[in-house]
PDB file of C-alpha atoms in Angstrom:
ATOM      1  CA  UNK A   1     112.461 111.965 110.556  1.00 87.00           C
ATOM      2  CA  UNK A   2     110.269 114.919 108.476  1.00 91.00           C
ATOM      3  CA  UNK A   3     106.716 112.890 110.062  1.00 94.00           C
ATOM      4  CA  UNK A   4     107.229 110.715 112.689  1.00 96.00           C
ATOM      5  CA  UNK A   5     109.359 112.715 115.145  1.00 96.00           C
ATOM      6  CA  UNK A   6     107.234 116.312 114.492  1.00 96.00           C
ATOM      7  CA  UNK A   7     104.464 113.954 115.188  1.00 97.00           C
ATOM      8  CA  UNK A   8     105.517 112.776 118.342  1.00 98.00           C
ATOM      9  CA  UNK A   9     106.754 116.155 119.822  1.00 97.00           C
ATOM     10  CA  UNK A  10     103.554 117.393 118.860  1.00 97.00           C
ATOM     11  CA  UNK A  11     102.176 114.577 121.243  1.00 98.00           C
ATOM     12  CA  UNK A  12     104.417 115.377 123.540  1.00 98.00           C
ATOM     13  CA  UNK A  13     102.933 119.324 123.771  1.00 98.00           C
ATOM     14  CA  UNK A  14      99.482 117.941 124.462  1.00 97.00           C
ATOM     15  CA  UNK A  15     101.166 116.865 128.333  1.00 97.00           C
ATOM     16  CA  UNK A  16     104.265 119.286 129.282  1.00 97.00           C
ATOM     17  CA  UNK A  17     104.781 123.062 128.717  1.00 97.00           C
ATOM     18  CA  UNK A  18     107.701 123.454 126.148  1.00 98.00           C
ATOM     19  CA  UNK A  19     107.364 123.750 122.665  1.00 98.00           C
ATOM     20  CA  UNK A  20     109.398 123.233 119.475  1.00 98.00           C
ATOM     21  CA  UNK A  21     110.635 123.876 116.127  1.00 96.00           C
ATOM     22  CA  UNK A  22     111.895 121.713 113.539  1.00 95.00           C
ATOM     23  CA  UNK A  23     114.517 122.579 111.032  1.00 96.00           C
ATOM     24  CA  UNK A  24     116.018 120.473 108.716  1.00 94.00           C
ATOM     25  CA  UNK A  25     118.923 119.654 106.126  1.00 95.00           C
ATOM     26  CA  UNK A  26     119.012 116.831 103.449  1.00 90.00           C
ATOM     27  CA  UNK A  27     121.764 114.601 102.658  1.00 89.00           C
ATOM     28  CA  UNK A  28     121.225 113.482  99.052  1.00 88.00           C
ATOM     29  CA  UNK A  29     120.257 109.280  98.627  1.00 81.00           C
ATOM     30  CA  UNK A  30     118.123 107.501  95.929  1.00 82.00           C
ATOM     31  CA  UNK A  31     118.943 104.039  96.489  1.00 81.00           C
ATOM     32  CA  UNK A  32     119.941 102.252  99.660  1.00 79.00           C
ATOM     33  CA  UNK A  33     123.325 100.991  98.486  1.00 82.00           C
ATOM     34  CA  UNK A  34     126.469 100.844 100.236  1.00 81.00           C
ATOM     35  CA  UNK A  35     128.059 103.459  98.374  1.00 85.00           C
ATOM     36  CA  UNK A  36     125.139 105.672  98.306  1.00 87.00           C
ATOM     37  CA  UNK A  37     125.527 106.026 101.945  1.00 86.00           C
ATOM     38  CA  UNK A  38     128.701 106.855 102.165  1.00 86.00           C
ATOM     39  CA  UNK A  39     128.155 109.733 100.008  1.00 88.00           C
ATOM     40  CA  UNK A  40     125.475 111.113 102.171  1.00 86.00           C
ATOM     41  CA  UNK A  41     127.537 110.537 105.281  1.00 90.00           C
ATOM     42  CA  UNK A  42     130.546 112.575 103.472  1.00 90.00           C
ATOM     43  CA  UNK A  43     127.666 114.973 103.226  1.00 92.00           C
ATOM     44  CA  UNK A  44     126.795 114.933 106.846  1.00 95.00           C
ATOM     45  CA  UNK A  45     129.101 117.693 107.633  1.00 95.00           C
ATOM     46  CA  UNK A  46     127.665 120.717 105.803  1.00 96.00           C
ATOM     47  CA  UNK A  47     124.274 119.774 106.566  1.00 96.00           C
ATOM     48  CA  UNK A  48     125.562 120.492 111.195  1.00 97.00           C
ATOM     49  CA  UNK A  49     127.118 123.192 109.731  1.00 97.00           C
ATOM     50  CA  UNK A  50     123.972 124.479 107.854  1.00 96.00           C
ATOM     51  CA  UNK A  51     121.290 123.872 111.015  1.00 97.00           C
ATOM     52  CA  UNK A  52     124.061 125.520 113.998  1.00 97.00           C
ATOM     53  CA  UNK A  53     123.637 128.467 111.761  1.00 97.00           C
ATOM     54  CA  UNK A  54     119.919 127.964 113.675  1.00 96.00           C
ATOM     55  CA  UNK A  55     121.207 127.879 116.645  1.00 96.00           C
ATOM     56  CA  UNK A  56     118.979 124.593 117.181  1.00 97.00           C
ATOM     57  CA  UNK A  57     119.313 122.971 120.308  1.00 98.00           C
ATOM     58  CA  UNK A  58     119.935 119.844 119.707  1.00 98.00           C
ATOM     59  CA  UNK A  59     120.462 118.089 116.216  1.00 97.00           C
ATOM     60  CA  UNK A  60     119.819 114.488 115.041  1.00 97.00           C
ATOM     61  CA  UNK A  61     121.125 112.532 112.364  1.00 94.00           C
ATOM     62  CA  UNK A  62     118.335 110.699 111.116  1.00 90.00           C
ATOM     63  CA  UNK A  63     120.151 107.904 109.058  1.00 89.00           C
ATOM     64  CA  UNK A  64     120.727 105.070 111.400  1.00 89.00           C
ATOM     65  CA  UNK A  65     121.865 102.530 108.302  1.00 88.00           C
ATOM     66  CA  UNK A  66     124.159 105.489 106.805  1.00 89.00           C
ATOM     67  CA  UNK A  67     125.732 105.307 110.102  1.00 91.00           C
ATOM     68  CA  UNK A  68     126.535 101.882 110.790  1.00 93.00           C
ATOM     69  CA  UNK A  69     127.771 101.440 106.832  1.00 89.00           C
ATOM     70  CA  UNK A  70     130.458 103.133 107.999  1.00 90.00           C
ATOM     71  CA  UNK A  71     131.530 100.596 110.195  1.00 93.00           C
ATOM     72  CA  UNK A  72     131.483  99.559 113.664  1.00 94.00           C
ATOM     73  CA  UNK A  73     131.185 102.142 116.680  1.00 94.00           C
ATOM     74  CA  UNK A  74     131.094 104.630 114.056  1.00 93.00           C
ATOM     75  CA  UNK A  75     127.982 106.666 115.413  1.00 96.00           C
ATOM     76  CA  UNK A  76     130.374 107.332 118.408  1.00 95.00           C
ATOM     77  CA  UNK A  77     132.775 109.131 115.921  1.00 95.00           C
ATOM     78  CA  UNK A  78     130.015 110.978 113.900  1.00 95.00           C
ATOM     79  CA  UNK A  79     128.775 112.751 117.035  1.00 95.00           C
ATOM     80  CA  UNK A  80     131.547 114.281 118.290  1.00 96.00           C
ATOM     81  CA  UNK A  81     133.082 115.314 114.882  1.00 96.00           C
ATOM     82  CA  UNK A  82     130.067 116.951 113.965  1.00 97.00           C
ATOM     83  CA  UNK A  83     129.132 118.280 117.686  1.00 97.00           C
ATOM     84  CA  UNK A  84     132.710 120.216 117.066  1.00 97.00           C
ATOM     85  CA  UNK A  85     131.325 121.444 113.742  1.00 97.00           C
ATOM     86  CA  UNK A  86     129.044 123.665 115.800  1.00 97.00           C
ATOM     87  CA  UNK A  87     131.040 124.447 118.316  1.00 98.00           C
ATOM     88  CA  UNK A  88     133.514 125.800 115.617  1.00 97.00           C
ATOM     89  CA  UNK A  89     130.695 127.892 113.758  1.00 97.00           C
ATOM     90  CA  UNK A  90     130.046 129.163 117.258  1.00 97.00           C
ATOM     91  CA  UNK A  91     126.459 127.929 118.305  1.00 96.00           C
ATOM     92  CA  UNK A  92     127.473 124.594 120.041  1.00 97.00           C
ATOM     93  CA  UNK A  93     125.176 122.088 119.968  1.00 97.00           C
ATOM     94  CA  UNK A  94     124.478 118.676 121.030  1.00 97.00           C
ATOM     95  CA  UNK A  95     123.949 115.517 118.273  1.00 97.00           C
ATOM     96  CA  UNK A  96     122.651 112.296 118.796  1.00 97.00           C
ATOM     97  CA  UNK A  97     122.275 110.011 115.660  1.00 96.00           C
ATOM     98  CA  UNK A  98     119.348 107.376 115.064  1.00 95.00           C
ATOM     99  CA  UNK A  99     121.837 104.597 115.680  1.00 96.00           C
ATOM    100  CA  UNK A 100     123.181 105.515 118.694  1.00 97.00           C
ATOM    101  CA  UNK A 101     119.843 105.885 119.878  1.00 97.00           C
ATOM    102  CA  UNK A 102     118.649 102.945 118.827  1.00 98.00           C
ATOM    103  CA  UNK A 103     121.563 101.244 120.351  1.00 97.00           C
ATOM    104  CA  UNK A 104     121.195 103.375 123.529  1.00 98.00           C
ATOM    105  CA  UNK A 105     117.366 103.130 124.154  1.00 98.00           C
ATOM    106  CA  UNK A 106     117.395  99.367 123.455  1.00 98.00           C
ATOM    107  CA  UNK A 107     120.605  99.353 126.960  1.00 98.00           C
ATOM    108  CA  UNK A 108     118.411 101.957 128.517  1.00 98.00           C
ATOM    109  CA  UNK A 109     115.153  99.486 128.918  1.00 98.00           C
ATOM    110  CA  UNK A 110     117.436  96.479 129.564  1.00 98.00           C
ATOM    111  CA  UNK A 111     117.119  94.412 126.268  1.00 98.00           C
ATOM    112  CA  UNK A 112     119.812  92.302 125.449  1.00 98.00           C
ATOM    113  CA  UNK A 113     117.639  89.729 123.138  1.00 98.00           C
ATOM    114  CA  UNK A 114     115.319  91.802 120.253  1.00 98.00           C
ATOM    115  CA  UNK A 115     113.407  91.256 117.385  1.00 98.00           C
ATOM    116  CA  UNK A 116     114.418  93.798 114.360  1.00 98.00           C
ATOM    117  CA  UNK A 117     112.488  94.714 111.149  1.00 98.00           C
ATOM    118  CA  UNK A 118     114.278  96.763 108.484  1.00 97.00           C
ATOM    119  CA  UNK A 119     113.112  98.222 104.964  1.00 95.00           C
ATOM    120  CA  UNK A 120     116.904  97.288 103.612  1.00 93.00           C
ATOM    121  CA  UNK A 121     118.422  94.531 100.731  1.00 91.00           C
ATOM    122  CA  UNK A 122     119.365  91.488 103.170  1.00 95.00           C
ATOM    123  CA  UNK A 123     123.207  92.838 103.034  1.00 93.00           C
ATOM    124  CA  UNK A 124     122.798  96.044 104.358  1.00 91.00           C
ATOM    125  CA  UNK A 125     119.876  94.167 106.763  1.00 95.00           C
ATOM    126  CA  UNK A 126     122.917  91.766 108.082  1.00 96.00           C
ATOM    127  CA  UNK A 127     125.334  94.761 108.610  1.00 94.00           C
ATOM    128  CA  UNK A 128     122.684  96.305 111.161  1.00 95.00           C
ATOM    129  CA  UNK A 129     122.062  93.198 112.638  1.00 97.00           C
ATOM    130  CA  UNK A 130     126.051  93.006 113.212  1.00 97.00           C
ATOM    131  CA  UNK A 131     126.554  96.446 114.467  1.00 97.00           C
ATOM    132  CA  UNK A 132     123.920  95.959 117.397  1.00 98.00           C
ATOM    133  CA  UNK A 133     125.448  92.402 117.787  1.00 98.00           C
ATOM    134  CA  UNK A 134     128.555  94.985 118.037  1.00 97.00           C
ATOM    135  CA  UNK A 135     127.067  96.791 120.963  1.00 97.00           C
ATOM    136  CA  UNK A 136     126.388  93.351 123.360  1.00 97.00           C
ATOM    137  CA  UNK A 137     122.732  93.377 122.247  1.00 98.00           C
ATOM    138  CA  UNK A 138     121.842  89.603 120.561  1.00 98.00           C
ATOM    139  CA  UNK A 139     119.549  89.920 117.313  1.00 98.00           C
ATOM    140  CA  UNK A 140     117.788  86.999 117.600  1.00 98.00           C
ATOM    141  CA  UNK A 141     115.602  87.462 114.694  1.00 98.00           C
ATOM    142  CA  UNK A 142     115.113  89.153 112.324  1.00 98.00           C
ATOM    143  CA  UNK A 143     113.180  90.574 109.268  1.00 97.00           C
ATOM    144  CA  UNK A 144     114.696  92.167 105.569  1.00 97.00           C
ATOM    145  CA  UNK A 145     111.674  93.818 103.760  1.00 97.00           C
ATOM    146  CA  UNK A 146     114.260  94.078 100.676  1.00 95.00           C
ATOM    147  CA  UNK A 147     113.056  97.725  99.373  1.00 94.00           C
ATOM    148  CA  UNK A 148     115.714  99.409  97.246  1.00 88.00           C
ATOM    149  CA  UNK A 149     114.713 102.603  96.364  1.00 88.00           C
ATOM    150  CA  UNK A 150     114.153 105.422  99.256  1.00 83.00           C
ATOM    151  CA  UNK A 151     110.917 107.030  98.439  1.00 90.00           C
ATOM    152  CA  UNK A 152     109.497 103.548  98.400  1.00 93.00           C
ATOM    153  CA  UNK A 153     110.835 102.950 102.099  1.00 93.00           C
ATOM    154  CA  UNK A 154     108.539 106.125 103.122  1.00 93.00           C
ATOM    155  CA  UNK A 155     105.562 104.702 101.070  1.00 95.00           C
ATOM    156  CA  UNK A 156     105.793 101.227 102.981  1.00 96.00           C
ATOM    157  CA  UNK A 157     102.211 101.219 104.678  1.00 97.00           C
ATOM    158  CA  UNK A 158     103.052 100.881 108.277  1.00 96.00           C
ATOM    159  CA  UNK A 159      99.948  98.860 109.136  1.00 96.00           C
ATOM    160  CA  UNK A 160     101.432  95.515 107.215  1.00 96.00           C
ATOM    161  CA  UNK A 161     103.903  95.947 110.304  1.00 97.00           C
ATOM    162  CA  UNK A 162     102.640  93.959 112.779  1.00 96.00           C
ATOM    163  CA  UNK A 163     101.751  91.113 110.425  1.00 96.00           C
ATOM    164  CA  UNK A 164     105.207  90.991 109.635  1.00 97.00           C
ATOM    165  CA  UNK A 165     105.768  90.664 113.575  1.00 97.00           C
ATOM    166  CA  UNK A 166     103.364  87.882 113.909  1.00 96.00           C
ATOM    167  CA  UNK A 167     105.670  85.803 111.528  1.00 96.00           C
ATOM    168  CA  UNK A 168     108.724  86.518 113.814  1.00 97.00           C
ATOM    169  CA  UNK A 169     110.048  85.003 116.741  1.00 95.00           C
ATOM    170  CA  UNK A 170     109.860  87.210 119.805  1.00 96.00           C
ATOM    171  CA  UNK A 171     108.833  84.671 122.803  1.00 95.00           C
ATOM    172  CA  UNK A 172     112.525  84.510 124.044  1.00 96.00           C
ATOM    173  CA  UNK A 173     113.172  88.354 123.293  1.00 98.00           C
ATOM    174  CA  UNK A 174     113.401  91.470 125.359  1.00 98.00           C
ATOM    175  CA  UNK A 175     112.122  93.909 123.260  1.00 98.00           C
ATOM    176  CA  UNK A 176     111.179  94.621 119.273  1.00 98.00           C
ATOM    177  CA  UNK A 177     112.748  97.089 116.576  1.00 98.00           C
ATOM    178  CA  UNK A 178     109.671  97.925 114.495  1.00 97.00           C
ATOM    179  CA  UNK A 179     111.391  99.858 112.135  1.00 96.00           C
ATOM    180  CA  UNK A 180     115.510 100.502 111.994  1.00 95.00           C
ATOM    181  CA  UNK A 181     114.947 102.868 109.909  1.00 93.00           C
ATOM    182  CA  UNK A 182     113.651 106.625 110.231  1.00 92.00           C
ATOM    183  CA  UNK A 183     112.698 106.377 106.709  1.00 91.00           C
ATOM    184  CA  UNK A 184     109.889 103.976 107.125  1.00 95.00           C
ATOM    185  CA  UNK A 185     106.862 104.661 109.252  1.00 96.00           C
ATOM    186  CA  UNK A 186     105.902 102.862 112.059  1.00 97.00           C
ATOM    187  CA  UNK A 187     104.483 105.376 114.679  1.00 96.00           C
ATOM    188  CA  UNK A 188     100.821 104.092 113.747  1.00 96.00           C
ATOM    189  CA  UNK A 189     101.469 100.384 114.534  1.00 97.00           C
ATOM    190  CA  UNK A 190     103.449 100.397 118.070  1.00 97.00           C
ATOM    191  CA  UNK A 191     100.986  99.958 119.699  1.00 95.00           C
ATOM    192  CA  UNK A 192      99.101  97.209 117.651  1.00 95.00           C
ATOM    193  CA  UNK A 193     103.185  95.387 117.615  1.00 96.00           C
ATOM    194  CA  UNK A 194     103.304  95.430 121.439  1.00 95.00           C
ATOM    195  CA  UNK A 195      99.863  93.733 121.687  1.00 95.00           C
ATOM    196  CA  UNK A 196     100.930  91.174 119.409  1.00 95.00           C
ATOM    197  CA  UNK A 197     104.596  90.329 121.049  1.00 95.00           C
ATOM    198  CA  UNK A 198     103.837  91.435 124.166  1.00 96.00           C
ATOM    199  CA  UNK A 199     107.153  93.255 124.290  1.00 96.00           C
ATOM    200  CA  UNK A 200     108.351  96.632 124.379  1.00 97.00           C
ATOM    201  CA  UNK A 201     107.998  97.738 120.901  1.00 97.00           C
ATOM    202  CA  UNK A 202     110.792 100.985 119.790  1.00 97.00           C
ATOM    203  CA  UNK A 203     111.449 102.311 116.374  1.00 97.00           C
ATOM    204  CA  UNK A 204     114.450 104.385 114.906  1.00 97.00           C
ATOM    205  CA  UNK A 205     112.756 107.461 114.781  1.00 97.00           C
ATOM    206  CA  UNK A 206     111.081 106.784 118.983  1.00 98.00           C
ATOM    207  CA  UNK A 207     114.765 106.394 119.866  1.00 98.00           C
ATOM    208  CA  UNK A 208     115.950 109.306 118.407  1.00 97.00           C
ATOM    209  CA  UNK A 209     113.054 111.389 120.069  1.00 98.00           C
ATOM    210  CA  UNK A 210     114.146 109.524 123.008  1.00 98.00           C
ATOM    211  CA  UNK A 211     117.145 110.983 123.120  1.00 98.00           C
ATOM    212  CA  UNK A 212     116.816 114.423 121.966  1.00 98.00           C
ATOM    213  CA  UNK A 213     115.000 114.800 124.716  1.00 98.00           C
ATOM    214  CA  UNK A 214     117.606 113.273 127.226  1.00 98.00           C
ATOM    215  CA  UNK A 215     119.970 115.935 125.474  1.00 98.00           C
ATOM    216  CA  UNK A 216     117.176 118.670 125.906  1.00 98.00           C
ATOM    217  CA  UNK A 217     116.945 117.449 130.203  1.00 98.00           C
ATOM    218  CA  UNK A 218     113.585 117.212 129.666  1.00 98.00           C
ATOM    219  CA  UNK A 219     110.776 114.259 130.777  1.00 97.00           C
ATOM    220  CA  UNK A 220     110.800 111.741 127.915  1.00 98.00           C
ATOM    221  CA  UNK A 221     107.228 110.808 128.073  1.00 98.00           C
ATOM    222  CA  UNK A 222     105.505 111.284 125.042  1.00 98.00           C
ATOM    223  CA  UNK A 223     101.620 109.866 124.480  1.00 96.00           C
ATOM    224  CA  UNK A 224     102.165 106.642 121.482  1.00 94.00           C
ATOM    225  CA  UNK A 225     105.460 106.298 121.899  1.00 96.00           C
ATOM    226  CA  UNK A 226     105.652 102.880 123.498  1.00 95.00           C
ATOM    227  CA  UNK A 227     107.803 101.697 126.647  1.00 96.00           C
ATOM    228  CA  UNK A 228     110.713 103.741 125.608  1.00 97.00           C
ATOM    229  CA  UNK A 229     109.055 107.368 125.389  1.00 98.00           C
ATOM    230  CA  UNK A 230     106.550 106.105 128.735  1.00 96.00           C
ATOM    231  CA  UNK A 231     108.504 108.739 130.881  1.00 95.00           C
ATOM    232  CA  UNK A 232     110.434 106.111 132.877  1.00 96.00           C
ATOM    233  CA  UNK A 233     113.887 106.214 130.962  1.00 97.00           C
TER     234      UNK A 233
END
């Protein structure tokens, strides 16, 4: 979220006139475990309260497994509870969370069949895989890189990324989920995935640029951000 998204609005300055800030506010997690996530979700609320304080524009809630621990449709739920956090501190703002626009970007470029690599233990792997089942999208394979601890999600070199995708199968899919996760970079190797698939190739953290933008009503095409951020959606 802190790299990747920056990154890409930076990109996105280099073609269209506005510009933009980033402001941010951290829900504690060491370890990717069930119950760790609920705590940070729990925590969710102060940190909308804390950023409308900014009178930010948009916000995005960058933890798309935190959200869809808490159970099916749930992103739904998170939006507009903490969209009326802001409205009630009296600098309304829009929120769109990294699972929603996951889900949403996946509809938007008309994939109902994907590949899916995530840095999560194969449990929390399966509930992502059944919460996008959830939303009429198939999962038709996919990948559980089984790293536990958080800062080691953010180390994961992005480049062993589309080796990973050469193992998978995505001749009878739509599109490809580099990364479910805004923790673990991908930006670098979209481009190298969708060469090696021949798909559309999204991440967490494209999605949620994605649709910050759609919230902004600005032009979502941003330079390296694959078929979702190519300006056509």
């Amino acid at each position: 979220m802190e790299t990747e998204i920056p990154a890409l609005l930076r990109a996105r300055e280099m073609v269209a006139p506005e510009r933009f800030t980033f402001h941010s506010s951290r829900m504690r997690m060491k370890h990717v475990t069930k119950e760790e996530l609920a705590a940070m979700d729990a925590d969710s609320d102060r940190c909308a309260l804390e950023l409308s304080d900014a009178r930010v524009d948009v916000m995005g809630y960058a933890c798309l497994v935190a959200i869809m621990a808490m159970g099916l449709g749930y992103h739904c739920q998170s939006q507009v509870r903490l969209h009326g956090i802001t409205v009630t501190n009296g600098n309304p703002a829009p929120v769109v969370t990294s699972a929603g626009a996951l889900v949403e970007g996946l509809k938007a470029i008309g994939a109902k069949r994907i590949a899916l690599v995530a840095p999560y233990m194969k449990p929390l792997t399966e509930l992502v895989v059944s919460y996008i089942r959830n939303e009429e999208i198939e999962v038709a394979d996919w990948r559980a890189l089984e790293i536990p601890d958080n800062l080691a999600v953010a180390a994961h070199d992005p480049l062993n990324l589309p080796e990973i995708v050469k193992g998978m199968r995505t001749d009878d899919v739509d599109a490809v989920v580099l990364s479910a996760c805004v923790q673990m970079p991908s930006l670098p190797a979209v481009s190298m995935a969708e060469a090696i698939a021949g798909k559309p190739v999204l991440t967490a953290a494209i999605a949620t640029t994605w649709q910050m933008l759609r919230a902004l009503d600005l032009n979502t095409r941003v330079p390296g951000g694959g078929t979702l951020l190519s300006g056509a959606y």
